[in-house]
Coordinates of C-alpha atoms and ligand atoms in Angstrom, one line a residue:
X196 CA 38.1 213.2 -19.7
X197 CA 39.9 215.6 -21.9
X198 CA 43.6 216.2 -22.3
X199 CA 43.8 219.9 -22.0
X200 CA 47.2 221.6 -22.7
X201 CA 48.5 221.8 -19.1
X202 CA 51.5 224.1 -19.2
X203 CA 53.1 223.2 -15.9
X204 CA 56.7 224.1 -17.1
X205 CA 55.6 227.5 -18.2
X206 CA 53.8 228.2 -14.9
X207 CA 56.9 227.1 -13.0
X208 CA 59.1 229.3 -15.1
X209 CA 56.9 232.3 -14.3
X210 CA 56.7 231.5 -10.6
X211 CA 58.5 234.2 -8.5
X212 CA 58.6 232.0 -5.4
X213 CA 60.1 229.0 -7.2
X214 CA 63.6 229.5 -5.9
X215 CA 62.4 229.1 -2.3
X216 CA 62.0 225.4 -2.8
X217 CA 65.7 224.9 -2.6
X218 CA 65.6 226.1 1.0
X219 CA 63.7 223.0 2.0
X220 CA 64.7 219.3 2.4
X221 CA 62.6 217.5 -0.2
X222 CA 63.0 214.4 -2.2
X223 CA 61.1 213.5 -5.3
X224 CA 57.7 212.8 -3.7
X225 CA 55.0 215.4 -4.3
X226 CA 54.4 216.6 -0.9
X227 CA 50.8 217.9 -0.5
X228 CA 50.6 217.4 3.2
X229 CA 52.4 220.6 4.4
X230 CA 49.1 221.6 5.9
X231 CA 49.5 218.8 8.4
X232 CA 53.3 218.9 8.9
X233 CA 55.3 221.5 7.0
X234 CA 58.6 220.4 5.3
X235 CA 62.0 220.9 6.9
X236 CA 63.9 224.1 6.0
X237 CA 67.4 223.0 5.1
X238 CA 69.2 225.3 7.6
X239 CA 67.2 224.2 10.7
X240 CA 69.3 221.1 11.6
X241 CA 72.5 223.1 11.7
X242 CA 70.9 225.8 13.9
X243 CA 69.3 223.2 16.2
X244 CA 72.7 221.4 16.5
X245 CA 74.2 224.8 17.6
X246 CA 71.4 225.3 20.2
X247 CA 72.0 221.9 21.6
X248 CA 75.8 221.7 21.5
X249 CA 76.8 225.2 22.2
X250 CA 73.9 227.0 23.9
X251 CA 72.9 224.1 26.1
X252 CA 76.1 222.0 26.1
X253 CA 78.6 224.8 26.7
X254 CA 76.8 227.8 28.0
X255 CA 74.2 225.8 30.0
X256 CA 72.3 228.0 32.4
X257 CA 73.8 231.2 31.0
X258 CA 71.8 230.7 27.8
X259 CA 68.5 231.8 29.4
X260 CA 70.0 235.2 29.2
X261 CA 73.0 235.2 26.8
X262 CA 71.3 233.1 24.1
X263 CA 67.9 234.9 24.5
X264 CA 66.1 231.8 25.7
X265 CA 64.0 233.6 28.3
X266 CA 62.5 236.2 25.9
X267 CA 62.1 233.7 22.9
X268 CA 58.3 233.3 23.3
X269 CA 57.7 237.1 22.6
X270 CA 60.5 237.4 20.1
X271 CA 59.3 234.5 18.0
X272 CA 55.7 235.9 18.4
X273 CA 57.0 239.1 16.8
X274 CA 58.4 237.1 13.9
X275 CA 55.0 235.5 13.3
X276 CA 53.1 238.9 13.7
X277 CA 53.7 240.2 10.1
X278 CA 52.5 237.0 8.7
X279 CA 49.1 237.4 10.3
X280 CA 48.9 241.2 10.0
X281 CA 49.7 242.0 13.6
X282 CA 51.8 244.8 15.0
X283 CA 54.6 243.7 17.4
X284 CA 53.9 243.0 21.1
X285 CA 50.6 241.1 20.7
X286 CA 51.7 237.5 20.0
X287 CA 53.4 235.1 22.4
X288 CA 54.5 231.6 21.4
X289 CA 54.2 228.5 23.6
X290 CA 52.0 225.5 24.5
X291 CA 49.8 223.8 22.0
X292 CA 46.9 225.2 20.0
X293 CA 44.5 223.3 22.2
X294 CA 45.9 225.0 25.4
X295 CA 45.9 228.4 23.7
X296 CA 42.2 227.9 22.7
X297 CA 41.5 227.3 26.4
X298 CA 43.4 230.5 27.5
X299 CA 41.7 232.6 24.8
X300 CA 38.2 231.4 25.4
X301 CA 38.2 231.6 29.2
X302 CA 39.8 235.0 29.0
X303 CA 37.2 236.1 26.4
X304 CA 34.3 235.0 28.6
X305 CA 35.9 236.8 31.6
X306 CA 36.3 240.0 29.5
X307 CA 32.7 239.8 28.2
X308 CA 31.3 240.1 31.7
X309 CA 28.6 238.4 33.8
X310 CA 25.5 239.3 31.8
X311 CA 26.6 237.2 28.8
X312 CA 25.9 233.5 29.3
X313 CA 26.4 231.9 25.9
X314 CA 29.5 230.8 24.0
X315 CA 29.2 230.1 20.3
X316 CA 31.5 227.6 18.7
X317 CA 32.0 226.7 15.0
X318 CA 30.0 223.4 14.7
X319 CA 32.4 222.4 11.8
X320 CA 35.5 223.1 13.9
X321 CA 38.6 220.9 14.2
X322 CA 37.5 218.7 17.1
X323 CA 39.9 219.9 19.7
X324 CA 38.5 223.4 19.6
X325 CA 35.0 222.0 20.3
X326 CA 36.2 219.8 23.2
X327 CA 38.1 222.7 24.8
X328 CA 35.2 225.1 24.2
X329 CA 32.8 222.6 26.0
X330 CA 35.1 222.5 29.0
X331 CA 35.7 226.3 29.0
X332 CA 31.9 226.7 29.0
X333 CA 31.5 224.3 31.9
X334 CA 34.2 225.9 33.9
X335 CA 32.8 229.5 33.4
X336 CA 29.2 228.5 33.8
X337 CA 28.2 229.4 30.2
X338 CA 26.1 227.5 27.7
X339 CA 27.9 226.2 24.7
X340 CA 26.1 226.5 21.4
X341 CA 27.6 224.9 18.3
X342 CA 26.6 226.8 15.1
X343 CA 28.0 226.8 11.6
X344 CA 29.9 229.9 10.6
X345 CA 27.0 230.9 8.2
X346 CA 24.6 230.7 11.2
X347 CA 26.7 232.9 13.4
X348 CA 25.2 236.3 12.5
X349 CA 21.7 235.0 13.2
X350 CA 22.7 233.3 16.5
X351 CA 24.4 236.3 18.0
X352 CA 22.6 238.2 20.8
X353 CA 23.1 240.2 23.9
X354 CA 23.7 236.9 25.6
X355 CA 26.7 236.0 23.5
X356 CA 30.0 236.3 25.4
X357 CA 32.4 235.0 22.7
X358 CA 32.5 233.2 19.4
X359 CA 35.2 230.7 18.4
X360 CA 35.7 230.2 14.7
X361 CA 38.1 228.4 12.4
X362 CA 39.4 230.7 9.6
X363 CA 39.8 227.8 7.2
X364 CA 37.8 224.6 7.6
X365 CA 40.4 221.8 8.0
X366 CA 38.3 219.3 6.2
X367 CA 36.8 221.2 3.2
X368 CA 39.3 224.0 2.9
X369 CA 36.5 226.6 3.0
X370 CA 37.8 230.0 3.9
X371 CA 35.4 231.9 6.2
X372 CA 34.8 235.7 6.0
X373 CA 36.9 236.9 8.9
X374 CA 36.3 240.6 8.5
X375 CA 32.5 240.3 8.2
X376 CA 32.1 237.7 10.9
X377 CA 34.3 239.6 13.3
X378 CA 32.3 242.8 12.6
X379 CA 29.0 240.9 13.3
X380 CA 30.4 239.5 16.6
X381 CA 31.4 243.0 17.6
X382 CA 28.0 244.5 16.7
X383 CA 26.5 242.1 19.3
X384 CA 29.1 243.2 21.9
X385 CA 30.8 239.8 22.0
X386 CA 34.4 238.9 21.5
X387 CA 35.8 237.1 18.4
X388 CA 38.3 234.3 18.8
X389 CA 39.8 232.9 15.6
X390 CA 41.8 229.7 15.0
X391 CA 44.3 230.4 12.2
X392 CA 45.8 226.9 12.0
X393 CA 45.0 226.5 8.3
X394 CA 45.4 230.2 7.2
X395 CA 48.5 231.6 8.8
X396 CA 51.3 231.2 6.3
X397 CA 48.9 230.5 3.4
X398 CA 46.9 233.7 3.0
X399 CA 46.6 237.2 4.5
X400 CA 44.8 237.3 7.8
X401 CA 44.7 240.9 8.8
X402 CA 44.3 240.5 12.6
X403 CA 44.8 244.2 13.5
X404 CA 43.1 245.5 10.4
X405 CA 39.9 243.6 11.2
X406 CA 39.9 244.2 14.9
X407 CA 40.1 240.5 15.9
X408 CA 40.1 240.2 19.7
X409 CA 42.0 236.9 20.3
X410 CA 43.5 234.4 17.9
X411 CA 45.5 231.1 18.1
X412 CA 47.3 229.0 15.6
X413 CA 49.8 226.2 15.3
X414 CA 53.2 226.6 13.7
X415 CA 53.9 223.1 12.4
X416 CA 51.6 223.4 9.3
X417 CA 52.2 226.3 6.9
X418 CA 54.9 227.8 9.2
X419 CA 57.2 224.7 9.0
X420 CA 58.2 224.8 12.7
X421 CA 58.5 221.0 13.0
X422 CA 56.6 218.3 14.7
X423 CA 54.9 219.6 17.8
X424 CA 56.4 223.1 17.5
X425 CA 54.7 225.5 19.9
X426 CA 51.5 227.4 19.0
X427 CA 50.8 231.1 19.4
X428 CA 48.3 233.3 21.1
X429 CA 47.4 236.8 19.9
X430 CA 45.7 239.2 22.3
X431 CA 44.8 242.6 20.7
X432 CA 46.7 245.4 22.4
X433 CA 43.7 247.2 23.8
X434 CA 42.5 244.0 25.5
X435 CA 45.8 243.0 27.1
X436 CA 45.3 244.8 30.4
X437 CA 42.0 242.9 30.8
X438 CA 43.3 239.5 29.7
X439 CA 42.8 237.4 32.8
X440 CA 44.5 234.1 32.0
X441 CA 43.0 230.9 33.4
X442 CA 46.6 229.5 33.5
X443 CA 48.5 232.2 35.2
X444 CA 51.8 230.4 35.5
X445 CA 55.0 232.0 36.8
X446 CA 56.3 232.8 33.3
X447 CA 53.4 235.3 33.0
X448 CA 54.2 237.0 36.3
X449 CA 55.3 240.7 36.3
X450 CA 58.3 239.6 38.3
X451 CA 58.9 235.9 37.6
X452 CA 62.0 235.8 39.7
X453 CA 60.5 237.7 42.6
X454 CA 59.1 234.3 43.6
X455 CA 56.2 236.0 45.3
X456 CA 53.3 234.0 46.6
X457 CA 51.0 236.7 45.2
X458 CA 50.2 236.7 41.5
X459 CA 50.7 239.9 39.5
X460 CA 50.3 239.6 35.7
X461 CA 53.0 240.9 33.4
X462 CA 51.9 243.6 31.0
X463 CA 51.6 242.9 27.2
X464 CA 51.8 239.6 25.3
X465 CA 53.9 238.0 28.1
X466 CA 50.7 237.7 30.1
X467 CA 49.8 234.8 27.8
X468 CA 52.7 232.7 28.9
X469 CA 52.4 229.8 31.3
X470 CA 55.4 227.8 32.3
X471 CA 59.0 227.3 31.1
X472 CA 59.1 227.4 27.3
X473 CA 59.9 224.5 25.1
X474 CA 63.2 225.9 24.0
X475 CA 64.4 223.3 21.5
X476 CA 61.1 223.4 19.5
X477 CA 60.8 227.1 19.9
X478 CA 64.2 227.8 18.5
X479 CA 63.7 225.3 15.7
X480 CA 60.6 227.3 14.8
X481 CA 62.5 230.6 15.1
X482 CA 65.0 229.3 12.6
X483 CA 62.3 227.9 10.3
X484 CA 60.7 231.4 10.1
X485 CA 63.8 232.7 8.3
X486 CA 62.5 231.4 5.0
X487 CA 59.8 234.0 5.2
X488 CA 62.3 236.9 5.1
X489 CA 61.4 239.1 2.1
X490 CA 58.4 236.9 1.2
X491 CA 55.1 238.7 0.8
X492 CA 52.0 236.9 2.0
X493 CA 50.1 238.5 -0.9
X494 CA 52.5 236.7 -3.3
X495 CA 52.0 233.4 -1.4
X496 CA 48.3 233.8 -1.6
X497 CA 48.4 234.5 -5.4
X498 CA 50.5 231.4 -6.0
X499 CA 48.3 229.3 -3.7
X500 CA 45.2 230.2 -5.7
X501 CA 47.0 229.5 -8.9
X502 CA 48.1 226.1 -7.6
X503 CA 44.7 225.1 -6.5
X504 CA 43.1 226.4 -9.7
X505 CA 45.6 224.4 -11.7
X506 CA 45.1 221.3 -9.7
X507 CA 41.4 221.5 -10.3
X508 CA 42.0 221.9 -14.1
X509 CA 44.3 218.9 -14.1
X510 CA 41.9 216.8 -12.1
X511 CA 39.2 217.8 -14.6
X512 CA 41.5 216.7 -17.4
X513 CA 42.6 213.4 -15.9
X514 CA 39.6 212.1 -14.0
X515 CA 36.3 210.8 -15.3
X516 CA 33.5 213.2 -14.6
X517 CA 31.6 212.4 -11.4
X518 CA 34.4 210.1 -10.0
X519 CA 35.2 212.6 -7.3
X520 CA 33.3 215.6 -5.9
X521 CA 35.2 218.7 -5.0
X522 CA 34.0 220.0 -1.6
X523 CA 36.3 223.0 -1.6
X524 CA 34.6 226.1 -2.8
X525 CA 35.3 227.2 -6.4
X526 CA 35.2 230.9 -5.5
X527 CA 38.6 232.3 -4.5
X528 CA 37.1 234.4 -1.7
X529 CA 35.9 231.1 -0.1
X530 CA 39.0 228.9 -0.7
X531 CA 41.9 228.3 1.6
X532 CA 45.1 226.6 0.4
X533 CA 43.9 223.1 0.1
X534 CA 41.6 221.0 -2.2
X535 CA 39.4 218.4 -0.7
X536 CA 37.9 215.8 -3.0
X537 CA 35.2 213.4 -1.9
X538 CA 35.0 209.8 -3.1
X539 CA 33.7 206.7 -1.3
X540 CA 37.0 204.8 -1.4
X541 CA 39.1 207.8 -0.3
X542 CA 41.0 205.9 2.4
X543 CA 42.2 203.2 -0.1
X544 CA 42.9 205.7 -2.9
X545 CA 45.1 207.8 -0.6
X546 CA 47.1 204.7 0.4
X547 CA 47.8 204.0 -3.2
X548 CA 48.7 207.7 -3.9
X549 CA 51.2 207.7 -1.1
X550 CA 52.7 204.5 -2.3
X551 CA 53.3 206.2 -5.7
X552 CA 54.9 209.3 -4.2
X553 CA 52.0 211.6 -4.0
X554 CA 51.5 212.5 -0.3
X555 CA 48.2 214.0 0.7
X556 CA 46.0 212.8 3.5
X557 CA 42.7 211.1 4.2
X558 CA 40.1 212.6 6.4
X559 CA 37.3 210.4 7.7
X560 CA 35.0 209.2 6.2
X561 CA 35.5 210.0 2.5
X562 CA 37.8 213.0 1.9
X563 CA 41.1 213.1 0.0
X564 CA 42.9 216.2 1.2
X565 CA 45.6 217.9 -0.7
X566 CA 47.4 220.9 0.9
X567 CA 49.3 223.4 -1.3
X568 CA 52.2 225.1 0.4
X569 CA 53.4 227.8 -2.1
X570 CA 56.9 228.0 -0.6
X571 CA 57.9 224.6 -1.9
X572 CA 55.2 223.2 -4.1
X573 CA 55.4 223.9 -7.9
X574 CA 53.1 223.5 -10.8
X575 CA 54.8 220.4 -12.2
X576 CA 54.2 218.7 -8.8
X577 CA 50.5 219.6 -9.1
X578 CA 50.3 218.2 -12.6
X579 CA 52.0 215.0 -11.5
X580 CA 49.7 214.6 -8.4
X581 CA 46.6 215.0 -10.6
X582 CA 47.9 212.6 -13.2
X583 CA 48.7 209.9 -10.6
X584 CA 45.3 210.5 -8.9
X585 CA 43.5 210.1 -12.3
X586 CA 45.3 206.8 -12.8
X587 CA 44.5 205.5 -9.4
X588 CA 40.8 206.5 -9.7
X589 CA 40.5 204.9 -13.2
Ligands
PLP880 C1 45.9 221.4 13.5 C2 44.8 222.1 14.2 C3 44.8 222.1 15.6 C4 45.8 221.4 16.4 O1 45.8 221.6 17.8 P1 47.0 221.1 18.6 O2 46.7 221.5 20.0 O3 48.2 221.9 18.1 O4 47.3 219.7 18.4 C5 43.8 222.9 16.2 N1 42.9 223.5 15.5 C6 42.8 223.5 14.2 C7 41.8 224.2 13.4 C8 43.8 222.7 13.5 O5 43.7 222.7 12.2

């Protein structure tokens, strides 16, 4: 252990994003769990109260049109689009990530055609994606093959219909090479489906630039949409006409109020809708996205890397060597916006950290997970978290 000069105040003073912190409701805990549930932007309760009291309470049914409720899934999708490098008209918001994984995978298999009988899934995926992929494979008569992202290039063949990958590993914080893996998937003639839950709002994604076919992600982590806020589905424009949803609800109909017994899909992103949108959650999310106005994802990424670098330096200074093992890659190109530290007593250690106002989370069986949300976490927070961690590990 060495006491390095750890200039947290200086780093905070130089931080261009520091003023954004005031836009969130935060007390004096160090909140390093925004990759699980983002903090509350301070203006959201007022906006939500207006939606409930005026739009619902006074306007009632008129709000579907007058308050823009009906078109909110596409409108909010277009607000998320610049954060993930997508042009407008390709993202729709609604349902959970799990449900959108299902829509995306079944639609991808249908687009890939009959000759391709294999579905590859990230073997290290967040579990829900794996469960849904298994069911999608069963329903479409394909074989599911779990492979690690590193094994994907070698596993691809003329049999591959689609590949489902996580952009950032939720456990280790490893960032996978989306451009290279997408290109490899395309070279085999398959479709690439990405889960962006731990990357959107933390780092540049470049969906259009890298030709991603389909993508999904949640909005309650780095996008601060609130507990259970609806997820999103991206379908690349060129594929939208061929997107054959396995859940073709009336909201995705070309004429939803035609009440026709025959299904006819709407054009564009709307085709990804299912049933009546979750208006209260959706409009809380829409308001929450205001904090991104004028914020560049590049600046967010730069600060995220500075925060995680600084955290690692502080942990090095305050913790006995060998007490924890960092499982998050050192290289910036392979690092998301979290640091995962392994130690045998991680569950107990995290309980003590939380009791002392340093909120991260524990991932089974031995991972201490710390998420760094550059909109509202500063360098002094990071130094304090590492100091308390060092004390609890001593
Ligand atoms: C958080 C997360 C989910 C969550 O799925 P829900 O259906 O929204 O509960 C899915 N995939 C990944 C990779 C996640 O990190």
